[in-house]
Short mmCIF file of C-alpha atoms in Angstrom, two decimals:
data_model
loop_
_atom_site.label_atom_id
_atom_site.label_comp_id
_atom_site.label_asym_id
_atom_site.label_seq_id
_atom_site.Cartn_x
_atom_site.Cartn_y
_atom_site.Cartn_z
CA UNK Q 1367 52.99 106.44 99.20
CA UNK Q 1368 55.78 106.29 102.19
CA UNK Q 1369 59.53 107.61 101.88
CA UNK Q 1370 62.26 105.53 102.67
CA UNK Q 1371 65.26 107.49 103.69
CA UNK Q 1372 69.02 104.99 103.71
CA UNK Q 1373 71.95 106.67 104.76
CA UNK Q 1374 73.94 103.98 103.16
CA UNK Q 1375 77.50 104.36 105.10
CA UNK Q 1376 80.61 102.23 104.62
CA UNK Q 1377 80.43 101.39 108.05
CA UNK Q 1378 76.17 101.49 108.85
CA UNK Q 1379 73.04 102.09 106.88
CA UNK Q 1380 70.60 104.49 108.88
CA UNK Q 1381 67.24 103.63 107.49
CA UNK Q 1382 63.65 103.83 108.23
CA UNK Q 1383 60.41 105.39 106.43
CA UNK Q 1384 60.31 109.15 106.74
CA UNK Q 1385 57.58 109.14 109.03
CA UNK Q 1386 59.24 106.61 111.48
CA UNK Q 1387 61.05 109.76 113.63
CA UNK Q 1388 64.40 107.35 113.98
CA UNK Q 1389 65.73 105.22 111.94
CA UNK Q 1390 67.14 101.15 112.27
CA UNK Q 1391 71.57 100.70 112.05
CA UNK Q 1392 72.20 97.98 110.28
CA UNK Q 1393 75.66 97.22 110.02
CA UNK Q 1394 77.09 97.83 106.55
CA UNK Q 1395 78.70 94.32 106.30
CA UNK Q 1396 78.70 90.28 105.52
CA UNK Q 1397 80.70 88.87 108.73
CA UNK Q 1398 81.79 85.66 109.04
CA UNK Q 1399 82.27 83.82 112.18
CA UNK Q 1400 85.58 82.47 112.83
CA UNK Q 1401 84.37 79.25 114.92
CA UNK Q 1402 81.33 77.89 113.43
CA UNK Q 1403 82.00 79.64 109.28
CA UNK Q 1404 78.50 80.99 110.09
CA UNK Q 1405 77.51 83.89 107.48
CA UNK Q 1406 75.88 86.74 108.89
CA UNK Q 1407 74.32 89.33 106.90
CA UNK Q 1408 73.50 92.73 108.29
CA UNK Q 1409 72.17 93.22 111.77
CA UNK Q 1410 72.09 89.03 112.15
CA UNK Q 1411 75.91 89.20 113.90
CA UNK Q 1412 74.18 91.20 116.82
CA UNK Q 1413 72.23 87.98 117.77
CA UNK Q 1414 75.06 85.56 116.84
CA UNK Q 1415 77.23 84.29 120.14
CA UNK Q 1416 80.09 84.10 118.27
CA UNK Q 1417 81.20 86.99 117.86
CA UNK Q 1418 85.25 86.70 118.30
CA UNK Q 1419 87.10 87.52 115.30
CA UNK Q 1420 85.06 87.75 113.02
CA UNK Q 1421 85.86 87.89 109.26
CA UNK Q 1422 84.13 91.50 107.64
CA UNK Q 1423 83.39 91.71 104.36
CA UNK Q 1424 82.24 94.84 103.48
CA UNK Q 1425 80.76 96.39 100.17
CA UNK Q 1426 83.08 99.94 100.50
CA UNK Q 1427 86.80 99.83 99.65
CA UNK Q 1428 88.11 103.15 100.20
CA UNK Q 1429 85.27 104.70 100.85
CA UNK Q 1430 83.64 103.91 97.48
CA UNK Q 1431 81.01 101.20 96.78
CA UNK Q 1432 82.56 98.46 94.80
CA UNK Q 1433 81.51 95.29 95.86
CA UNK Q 1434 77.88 94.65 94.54
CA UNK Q 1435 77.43 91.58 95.48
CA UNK Q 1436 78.07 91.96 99.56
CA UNK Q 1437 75.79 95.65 99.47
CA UNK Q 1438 73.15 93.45 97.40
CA UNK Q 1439 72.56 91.41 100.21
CA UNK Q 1440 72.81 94.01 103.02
CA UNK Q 1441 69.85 95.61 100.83
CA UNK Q 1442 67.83 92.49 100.74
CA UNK Q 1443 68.16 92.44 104.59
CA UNK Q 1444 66.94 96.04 105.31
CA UNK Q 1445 63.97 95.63 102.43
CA UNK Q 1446 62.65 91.93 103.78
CA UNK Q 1447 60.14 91.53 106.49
CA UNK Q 1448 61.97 91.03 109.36
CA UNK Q 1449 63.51 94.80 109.32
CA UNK Q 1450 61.39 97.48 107.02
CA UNK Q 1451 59.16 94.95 105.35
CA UNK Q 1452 59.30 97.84 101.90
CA UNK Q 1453 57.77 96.96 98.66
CA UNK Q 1454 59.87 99.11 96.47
CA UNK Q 1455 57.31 99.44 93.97
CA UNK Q 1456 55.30 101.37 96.55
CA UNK Q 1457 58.10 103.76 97.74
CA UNK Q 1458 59.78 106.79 97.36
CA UNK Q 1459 63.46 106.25 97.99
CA UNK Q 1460 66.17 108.73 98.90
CA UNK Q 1461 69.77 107.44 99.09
CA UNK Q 1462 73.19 108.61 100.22
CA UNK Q 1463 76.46 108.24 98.37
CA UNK Q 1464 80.02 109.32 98.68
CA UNK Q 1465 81.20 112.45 97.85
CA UNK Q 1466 82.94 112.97 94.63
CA UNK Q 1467 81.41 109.40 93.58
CA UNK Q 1468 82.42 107.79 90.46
CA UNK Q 1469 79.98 107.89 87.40
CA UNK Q 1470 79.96 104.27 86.50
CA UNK Q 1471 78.83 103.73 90.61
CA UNK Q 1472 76.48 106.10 90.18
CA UNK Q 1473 74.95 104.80 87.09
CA UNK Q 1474 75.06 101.43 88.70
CA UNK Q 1475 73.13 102.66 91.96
CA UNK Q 1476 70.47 104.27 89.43
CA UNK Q 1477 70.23 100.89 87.50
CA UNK Q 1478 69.88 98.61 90.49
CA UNK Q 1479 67.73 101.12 92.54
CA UNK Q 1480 64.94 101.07 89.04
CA UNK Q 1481 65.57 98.18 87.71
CA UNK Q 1482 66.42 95.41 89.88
CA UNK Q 1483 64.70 96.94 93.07
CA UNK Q 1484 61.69 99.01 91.02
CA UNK Q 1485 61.63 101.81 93.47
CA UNK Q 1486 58.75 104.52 92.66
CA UNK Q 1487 61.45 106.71 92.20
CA UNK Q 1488 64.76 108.25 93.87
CA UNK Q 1489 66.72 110.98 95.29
CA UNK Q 1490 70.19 110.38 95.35
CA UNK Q 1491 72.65 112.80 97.22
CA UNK Q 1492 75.84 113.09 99.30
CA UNK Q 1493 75.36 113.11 102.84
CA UNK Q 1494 76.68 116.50 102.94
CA UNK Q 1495 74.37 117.98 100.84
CA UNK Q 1496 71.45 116.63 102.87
CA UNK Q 1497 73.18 117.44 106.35
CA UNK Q 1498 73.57 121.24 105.37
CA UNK Q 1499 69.29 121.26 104.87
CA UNK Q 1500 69.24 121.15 108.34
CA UNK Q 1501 71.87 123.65 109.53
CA UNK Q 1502 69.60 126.16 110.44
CA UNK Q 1503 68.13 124.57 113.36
CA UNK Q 1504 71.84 124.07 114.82
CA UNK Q 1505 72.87 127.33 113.85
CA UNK Q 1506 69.62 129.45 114.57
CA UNK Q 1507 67.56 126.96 116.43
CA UNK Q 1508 65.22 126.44 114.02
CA UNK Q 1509 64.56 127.76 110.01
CA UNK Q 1510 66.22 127.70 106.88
CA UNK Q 1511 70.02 127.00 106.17
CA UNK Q 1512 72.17 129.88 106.17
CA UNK Q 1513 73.45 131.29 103.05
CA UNK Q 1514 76.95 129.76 103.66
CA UNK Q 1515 77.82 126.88 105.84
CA UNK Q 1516 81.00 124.46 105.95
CA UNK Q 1517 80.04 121.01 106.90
CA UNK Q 1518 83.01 118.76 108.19
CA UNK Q 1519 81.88 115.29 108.09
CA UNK Q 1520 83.84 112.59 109.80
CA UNK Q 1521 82.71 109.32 108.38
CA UNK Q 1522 84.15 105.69 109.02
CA UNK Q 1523 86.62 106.08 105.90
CA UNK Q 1524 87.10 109.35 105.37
CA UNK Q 1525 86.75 113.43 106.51
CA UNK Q 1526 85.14 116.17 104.13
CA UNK Q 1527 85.01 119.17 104.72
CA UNK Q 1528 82.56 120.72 102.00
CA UNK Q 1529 81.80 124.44 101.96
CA UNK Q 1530 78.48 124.61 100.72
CA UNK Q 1531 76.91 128.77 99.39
CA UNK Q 1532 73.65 128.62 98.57
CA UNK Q 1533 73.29 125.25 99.23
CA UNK Q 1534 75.40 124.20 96.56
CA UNK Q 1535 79.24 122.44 97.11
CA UNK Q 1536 81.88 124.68 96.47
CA UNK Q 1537 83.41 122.02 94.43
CA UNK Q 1538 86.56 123.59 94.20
CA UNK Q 1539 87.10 124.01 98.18
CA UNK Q 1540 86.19 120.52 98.98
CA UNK Q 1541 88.77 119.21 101.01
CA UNK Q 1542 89.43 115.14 102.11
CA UNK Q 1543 91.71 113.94 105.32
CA UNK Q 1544 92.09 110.05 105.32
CA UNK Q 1545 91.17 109.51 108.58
CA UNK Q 1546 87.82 108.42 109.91
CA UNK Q 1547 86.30 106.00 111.95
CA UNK Q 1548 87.87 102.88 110.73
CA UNK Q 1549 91.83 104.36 110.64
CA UNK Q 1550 91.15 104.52 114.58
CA UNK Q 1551 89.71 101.81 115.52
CA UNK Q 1552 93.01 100.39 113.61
CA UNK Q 1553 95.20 102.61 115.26
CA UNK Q 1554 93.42 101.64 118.74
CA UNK Q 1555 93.51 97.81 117.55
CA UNK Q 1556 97.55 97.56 116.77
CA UNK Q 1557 98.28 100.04 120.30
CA UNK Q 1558 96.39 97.24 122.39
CA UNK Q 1559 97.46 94.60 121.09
CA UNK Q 1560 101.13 95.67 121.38
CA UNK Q 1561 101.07 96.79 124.93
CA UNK Q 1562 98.47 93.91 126.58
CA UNK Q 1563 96.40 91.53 124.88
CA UNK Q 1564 96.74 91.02 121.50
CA UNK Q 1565 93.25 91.98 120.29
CA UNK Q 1566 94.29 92.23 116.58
CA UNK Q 1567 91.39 90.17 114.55
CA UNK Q 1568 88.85 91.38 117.32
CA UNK Q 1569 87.73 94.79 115.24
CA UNK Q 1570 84.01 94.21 116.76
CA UNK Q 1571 85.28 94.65 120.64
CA UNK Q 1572 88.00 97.35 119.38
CA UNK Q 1573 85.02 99.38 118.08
CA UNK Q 1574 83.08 99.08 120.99
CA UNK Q 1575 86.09 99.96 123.23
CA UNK Q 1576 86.62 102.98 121.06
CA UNK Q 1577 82.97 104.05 121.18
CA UNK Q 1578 82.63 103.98 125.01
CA UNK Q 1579 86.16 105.18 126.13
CA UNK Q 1580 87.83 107.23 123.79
CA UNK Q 1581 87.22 111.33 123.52
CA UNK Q 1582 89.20 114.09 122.03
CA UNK Q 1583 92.08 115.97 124.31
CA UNK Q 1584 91.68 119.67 124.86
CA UNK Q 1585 94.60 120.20 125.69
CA UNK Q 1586 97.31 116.68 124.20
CA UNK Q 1587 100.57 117.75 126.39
CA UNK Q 1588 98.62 118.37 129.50
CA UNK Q 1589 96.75 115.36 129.27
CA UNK Q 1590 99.21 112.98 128.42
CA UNK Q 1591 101.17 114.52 131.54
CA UNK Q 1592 98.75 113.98 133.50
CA UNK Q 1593 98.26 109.71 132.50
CA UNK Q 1594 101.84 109.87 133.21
CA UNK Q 1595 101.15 110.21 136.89
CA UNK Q 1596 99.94 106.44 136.76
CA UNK Q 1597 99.25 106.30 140.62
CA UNK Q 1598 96.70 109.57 140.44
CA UNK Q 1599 95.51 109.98 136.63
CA UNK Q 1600 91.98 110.16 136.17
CA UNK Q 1601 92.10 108.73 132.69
CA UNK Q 1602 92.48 105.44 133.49
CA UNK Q 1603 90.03 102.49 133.73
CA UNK Q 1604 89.76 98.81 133.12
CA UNK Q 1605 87.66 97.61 130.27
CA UNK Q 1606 85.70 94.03 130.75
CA UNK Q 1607 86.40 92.13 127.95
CA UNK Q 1608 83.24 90.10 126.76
CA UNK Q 1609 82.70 86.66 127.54
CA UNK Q 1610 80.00 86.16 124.40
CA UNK Q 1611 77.69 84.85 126.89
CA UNK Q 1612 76.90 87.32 129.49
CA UNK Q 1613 78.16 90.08 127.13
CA UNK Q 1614 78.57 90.61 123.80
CA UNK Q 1615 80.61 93.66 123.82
CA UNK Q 1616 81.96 94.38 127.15
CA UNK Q 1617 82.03 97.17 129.39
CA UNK Q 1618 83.82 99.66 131.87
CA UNK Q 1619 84.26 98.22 135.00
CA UNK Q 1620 83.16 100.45 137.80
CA UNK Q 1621 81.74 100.71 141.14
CA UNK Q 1622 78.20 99.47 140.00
CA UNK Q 1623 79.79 97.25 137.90
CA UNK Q 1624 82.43 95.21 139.06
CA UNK Q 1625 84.06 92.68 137.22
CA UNK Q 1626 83.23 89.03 137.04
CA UNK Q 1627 85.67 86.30 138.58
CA UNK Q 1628 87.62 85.06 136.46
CA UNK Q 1629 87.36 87.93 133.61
CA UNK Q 1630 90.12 89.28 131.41
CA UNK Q 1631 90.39 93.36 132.07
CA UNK Q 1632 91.95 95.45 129.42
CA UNK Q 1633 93.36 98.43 130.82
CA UNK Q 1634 93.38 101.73 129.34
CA UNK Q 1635 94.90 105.30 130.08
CA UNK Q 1636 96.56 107.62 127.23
CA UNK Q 1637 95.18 105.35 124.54
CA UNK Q 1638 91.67 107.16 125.42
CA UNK Q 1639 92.91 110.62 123.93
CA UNK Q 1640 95.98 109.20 121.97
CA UNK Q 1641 94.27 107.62 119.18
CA UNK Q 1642 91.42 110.15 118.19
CA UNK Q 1643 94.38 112.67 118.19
CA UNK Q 1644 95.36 111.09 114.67
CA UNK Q 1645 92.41 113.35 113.61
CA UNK Q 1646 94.32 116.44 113.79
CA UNK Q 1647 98.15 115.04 113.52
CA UNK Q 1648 97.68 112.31 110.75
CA UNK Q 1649 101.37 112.20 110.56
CA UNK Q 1650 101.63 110.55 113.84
CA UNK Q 1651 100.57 107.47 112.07
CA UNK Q 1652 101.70 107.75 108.68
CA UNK Q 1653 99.40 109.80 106.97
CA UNK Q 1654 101.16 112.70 105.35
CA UNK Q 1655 98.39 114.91 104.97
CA UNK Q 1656 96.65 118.31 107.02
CA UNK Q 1657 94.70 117.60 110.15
CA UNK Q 1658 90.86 118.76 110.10
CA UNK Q 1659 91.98 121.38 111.49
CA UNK Q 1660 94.06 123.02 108.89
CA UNK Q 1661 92.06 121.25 106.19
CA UNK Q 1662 89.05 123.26 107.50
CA UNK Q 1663 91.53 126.36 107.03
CA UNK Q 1664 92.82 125.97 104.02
CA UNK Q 1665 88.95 124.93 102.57
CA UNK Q 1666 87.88 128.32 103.68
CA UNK Q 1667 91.09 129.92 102.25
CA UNK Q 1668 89.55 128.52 99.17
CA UNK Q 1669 86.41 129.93 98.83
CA UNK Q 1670 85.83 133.57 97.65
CA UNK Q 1671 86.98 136.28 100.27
CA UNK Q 1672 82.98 137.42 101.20
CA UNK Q 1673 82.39 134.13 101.89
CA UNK Q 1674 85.09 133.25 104.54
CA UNK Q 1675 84.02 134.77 107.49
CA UNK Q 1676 80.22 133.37 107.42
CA UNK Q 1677 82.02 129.87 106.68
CA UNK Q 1678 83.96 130.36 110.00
CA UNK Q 1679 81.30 131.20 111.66
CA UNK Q 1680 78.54 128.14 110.57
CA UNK Q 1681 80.57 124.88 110.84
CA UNK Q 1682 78.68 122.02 111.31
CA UNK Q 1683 80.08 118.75 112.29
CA UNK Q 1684 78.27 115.55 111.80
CA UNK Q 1685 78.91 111.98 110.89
CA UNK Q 1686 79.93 108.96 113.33
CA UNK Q 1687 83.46 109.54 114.52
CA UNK Q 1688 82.07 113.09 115.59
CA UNK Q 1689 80.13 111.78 118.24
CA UNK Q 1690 83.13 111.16 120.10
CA UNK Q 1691 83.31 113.93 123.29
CA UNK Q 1692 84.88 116.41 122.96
CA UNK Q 1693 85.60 116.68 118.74
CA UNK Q 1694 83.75 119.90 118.27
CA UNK Q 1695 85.03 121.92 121.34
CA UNK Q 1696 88.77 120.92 119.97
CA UNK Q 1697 87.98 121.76 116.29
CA UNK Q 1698 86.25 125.33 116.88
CA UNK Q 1699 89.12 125.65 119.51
CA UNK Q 1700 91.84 124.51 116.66
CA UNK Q 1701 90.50 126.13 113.95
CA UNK Q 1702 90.00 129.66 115.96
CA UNK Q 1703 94.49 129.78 116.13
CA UNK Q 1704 94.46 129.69 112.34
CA UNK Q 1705 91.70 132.18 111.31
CA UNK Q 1706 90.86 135.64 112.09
CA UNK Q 1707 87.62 136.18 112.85
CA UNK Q 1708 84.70 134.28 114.92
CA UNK Q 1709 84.84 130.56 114.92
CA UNK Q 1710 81.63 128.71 115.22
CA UNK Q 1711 81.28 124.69 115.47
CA UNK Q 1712 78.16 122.89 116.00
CA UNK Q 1713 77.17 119.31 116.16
CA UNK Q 1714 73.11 117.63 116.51
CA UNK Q 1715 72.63 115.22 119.34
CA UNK Q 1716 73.07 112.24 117.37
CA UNK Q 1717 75.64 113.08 114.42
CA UNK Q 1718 75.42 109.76 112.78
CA UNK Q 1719 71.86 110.15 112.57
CA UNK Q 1720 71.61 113.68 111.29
CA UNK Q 1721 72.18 113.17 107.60
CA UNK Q 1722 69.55 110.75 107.88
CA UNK Q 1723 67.04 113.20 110.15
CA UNK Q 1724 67.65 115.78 106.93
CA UNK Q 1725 66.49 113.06 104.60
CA UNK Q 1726 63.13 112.98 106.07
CA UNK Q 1727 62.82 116.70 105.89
CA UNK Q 1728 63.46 116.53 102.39
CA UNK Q 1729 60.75 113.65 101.85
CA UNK Q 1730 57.97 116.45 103.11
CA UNK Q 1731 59.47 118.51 100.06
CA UNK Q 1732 61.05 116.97 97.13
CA UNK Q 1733 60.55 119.22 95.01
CA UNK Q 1734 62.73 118.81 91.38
CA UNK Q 1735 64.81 116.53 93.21
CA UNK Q 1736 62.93 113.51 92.78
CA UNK Q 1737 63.03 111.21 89.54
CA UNK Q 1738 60.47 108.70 89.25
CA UNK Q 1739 61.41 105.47 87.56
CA UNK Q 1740 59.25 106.75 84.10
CA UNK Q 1741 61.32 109.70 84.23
CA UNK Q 1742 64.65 107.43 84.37
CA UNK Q 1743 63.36 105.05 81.70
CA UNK Q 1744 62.97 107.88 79.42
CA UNK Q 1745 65.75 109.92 80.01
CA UNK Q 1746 68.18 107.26 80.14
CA UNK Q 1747 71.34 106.84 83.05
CA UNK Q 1748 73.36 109.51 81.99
CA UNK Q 1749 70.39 112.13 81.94
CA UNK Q 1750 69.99 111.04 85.44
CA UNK Q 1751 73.04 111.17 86.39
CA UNK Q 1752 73.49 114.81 85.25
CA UNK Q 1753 69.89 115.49 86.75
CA UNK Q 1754 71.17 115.00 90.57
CA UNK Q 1755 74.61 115.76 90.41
CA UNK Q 1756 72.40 120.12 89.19
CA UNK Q 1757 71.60 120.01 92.79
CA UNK Q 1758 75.06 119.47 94.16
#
């Protein structure tokens, strides 16, 4: 019997059988075109032409899941033939959810997961707690998870930085910035639009831009000196905006690339290291809260005194905004001014992947994790509820 493993994020599901070695990204959305009123569930708005602004409907407000009815039919898409072709009944499923999630959400993933989907059985987790299984091979290079690790995961909503001792949370310490993924591709969205095009209802470009031009400053003053110097900064660079028929997305216009007659160019300089720098001043756009930075801090600060040190010294970043260059190098750099001692940050290849990568480790052993659906019948939601959240 085969192991799925979904990494069910507000912004993507990573999913694929454990023995797949990498996984399908679905988009965690119903979009809407604004043209044609086309519905598109899923991965169907990659193939759709029609891709300016479109309407998003997605099933996480806040970072919570809350909208059944749009995740329903994301589901249906990743389970039917023409993606992972699963028959539930068949499968062993483990599944991600937020941290801190709401019982009544929890008892309603349980329920749908059993009973509407009939899955063999399930493991349900935060992504945290499967990200630090893997720790040892980015700590060590390769065997088990240290005995303390802190793992800062910057998701599309939010940033958590959970220590974890034993591989259990620190429930206490758990700390939350509001400022992921989404909050810059915002930010990015409204600075555009208010200094060249107006590019407000295009959050499917803005992403893209964001993914293939931002990166984190190591140094903000310097930097934004430097893009100051417009005729010699080496930050700037034109951005092709798509046409939706040679290009979907768009791209950086360069020598092996030049841009097609008749294009529009969107030009970008400070905005590159301007926006992810919300990450670690949230103030700058209205966020009264710590950066990452001193969130990591005062997390640690939390935890007993013996741990502290090892914490410093095994952060692990993961999640999608941390593949953006540069995030880990600032953070170790950051977090090194507030803390005495040795500051250690590392990140996998593929961040947004690596929550899922540790899922398929634990498929290979389950152990007590695992509740099959006679299990849940006879113990009931709440029984199951309390049964997962013991290995927190």
């Amino acid at each position: 019997m085969r192991t799925l493993v979904v990494d069910n994020g507000s912004f993507a599901i990573k999913c694929g059988f454990a023995d797949d070695g990498s996984p399908h990204t679905i988009p965690n959305a119903v979009t809407r075109t604004r043209r044609t009123k086309q519905v598109l569930v899923g991965d169907l708005a990659d193939s759709s032409t029609d891709l300016a602004g479109l309407y998003y409907r997605t099933p996480f407000e806040r970072g919570y899941l809350t909208r059944w009815d749009v995740q329903l039919a994301v589901w249906d898409r990743v389970l039917s033939d023409r993606v992972l072709a699963c028959a539930p009944s068949d499968t062993h499923l483990i599944l991600t959810e937020p941290q801190f999630n709401f019982g009544q959400i929890k008892r309603s993933m349980d329920e749908i997961v059993f009973e509407e989907y009939g899955f063999a059985s399930l493991v349900r987790a935060p992504a945290s707690r499967l990200s630090v299984l893997g720790a040892g091979d980015l700590i060590y290079g390769g065997g088990p998870a240290p005995d303390c690790a802190l793992v800062v995961d910057c998701g599309h909503a939010f940033t958590h930085i959970v220590p974890y001792a034993h591989e259990r949370a620190v429930t206490a310490a758990v700390r939350r910035v509001d400022v992921g993924g989404r909050l810059l591709t915002n930010y990015l969205k409204e600075t555009v639009s208010f200094r060249y095009w107006d590019m407000m209802d295009e959050t499917y470009i803005m992403n893209a831009v964001k993914e293939k031009c931002c990166f984190v400053s190591q140094d903000f003053a310097r930097d934004l000196e430097c893009a100051r110097a417009k005729r010699q900064c080496p930050y700037a660079l034109e951005y092709v905006l798509p046409d939706f028929t040679t290009s979907k997305q768009g791209f950086i216009r360069g020598p092996a690339n030049g841009a097609p007659e008749g294009c529009q160019l969107l030009p970008l300089c400070n905005e590159r290291f301007a926006v992810p720098e919300a990450l670690f001043h949230p103030l700058d756009v209205g966020i009264e809260q710590l950066g990452i930075h001193e969130a990591v801090v005062q997390a640690v600060g939390a935890c007993p005194e013996p741990m502290r040190a090892v914490l410093l010294a095994n952060i692990v970043l993961t999640g999608g905004t941390a593949a953006l260059p540069g995030l880990a190098e600032r953070l170790q750099r950051e977090v090194q001014a507030l803390a005495t001692g040795t500051v250690r940050v590392v990140a996998p290849d593929a961040p947004m992947r690596w929550a899922w990568r540790n899922g398929c480790r634990l498929a290979e052993q389950p152990g007590k994790w695992r509740v099959t659906r006679a299990q849940y019948e006879e113990m009931g939601g709440p029984r199951t509820i309390a049964h997962f959240d013991s290995f927190l």
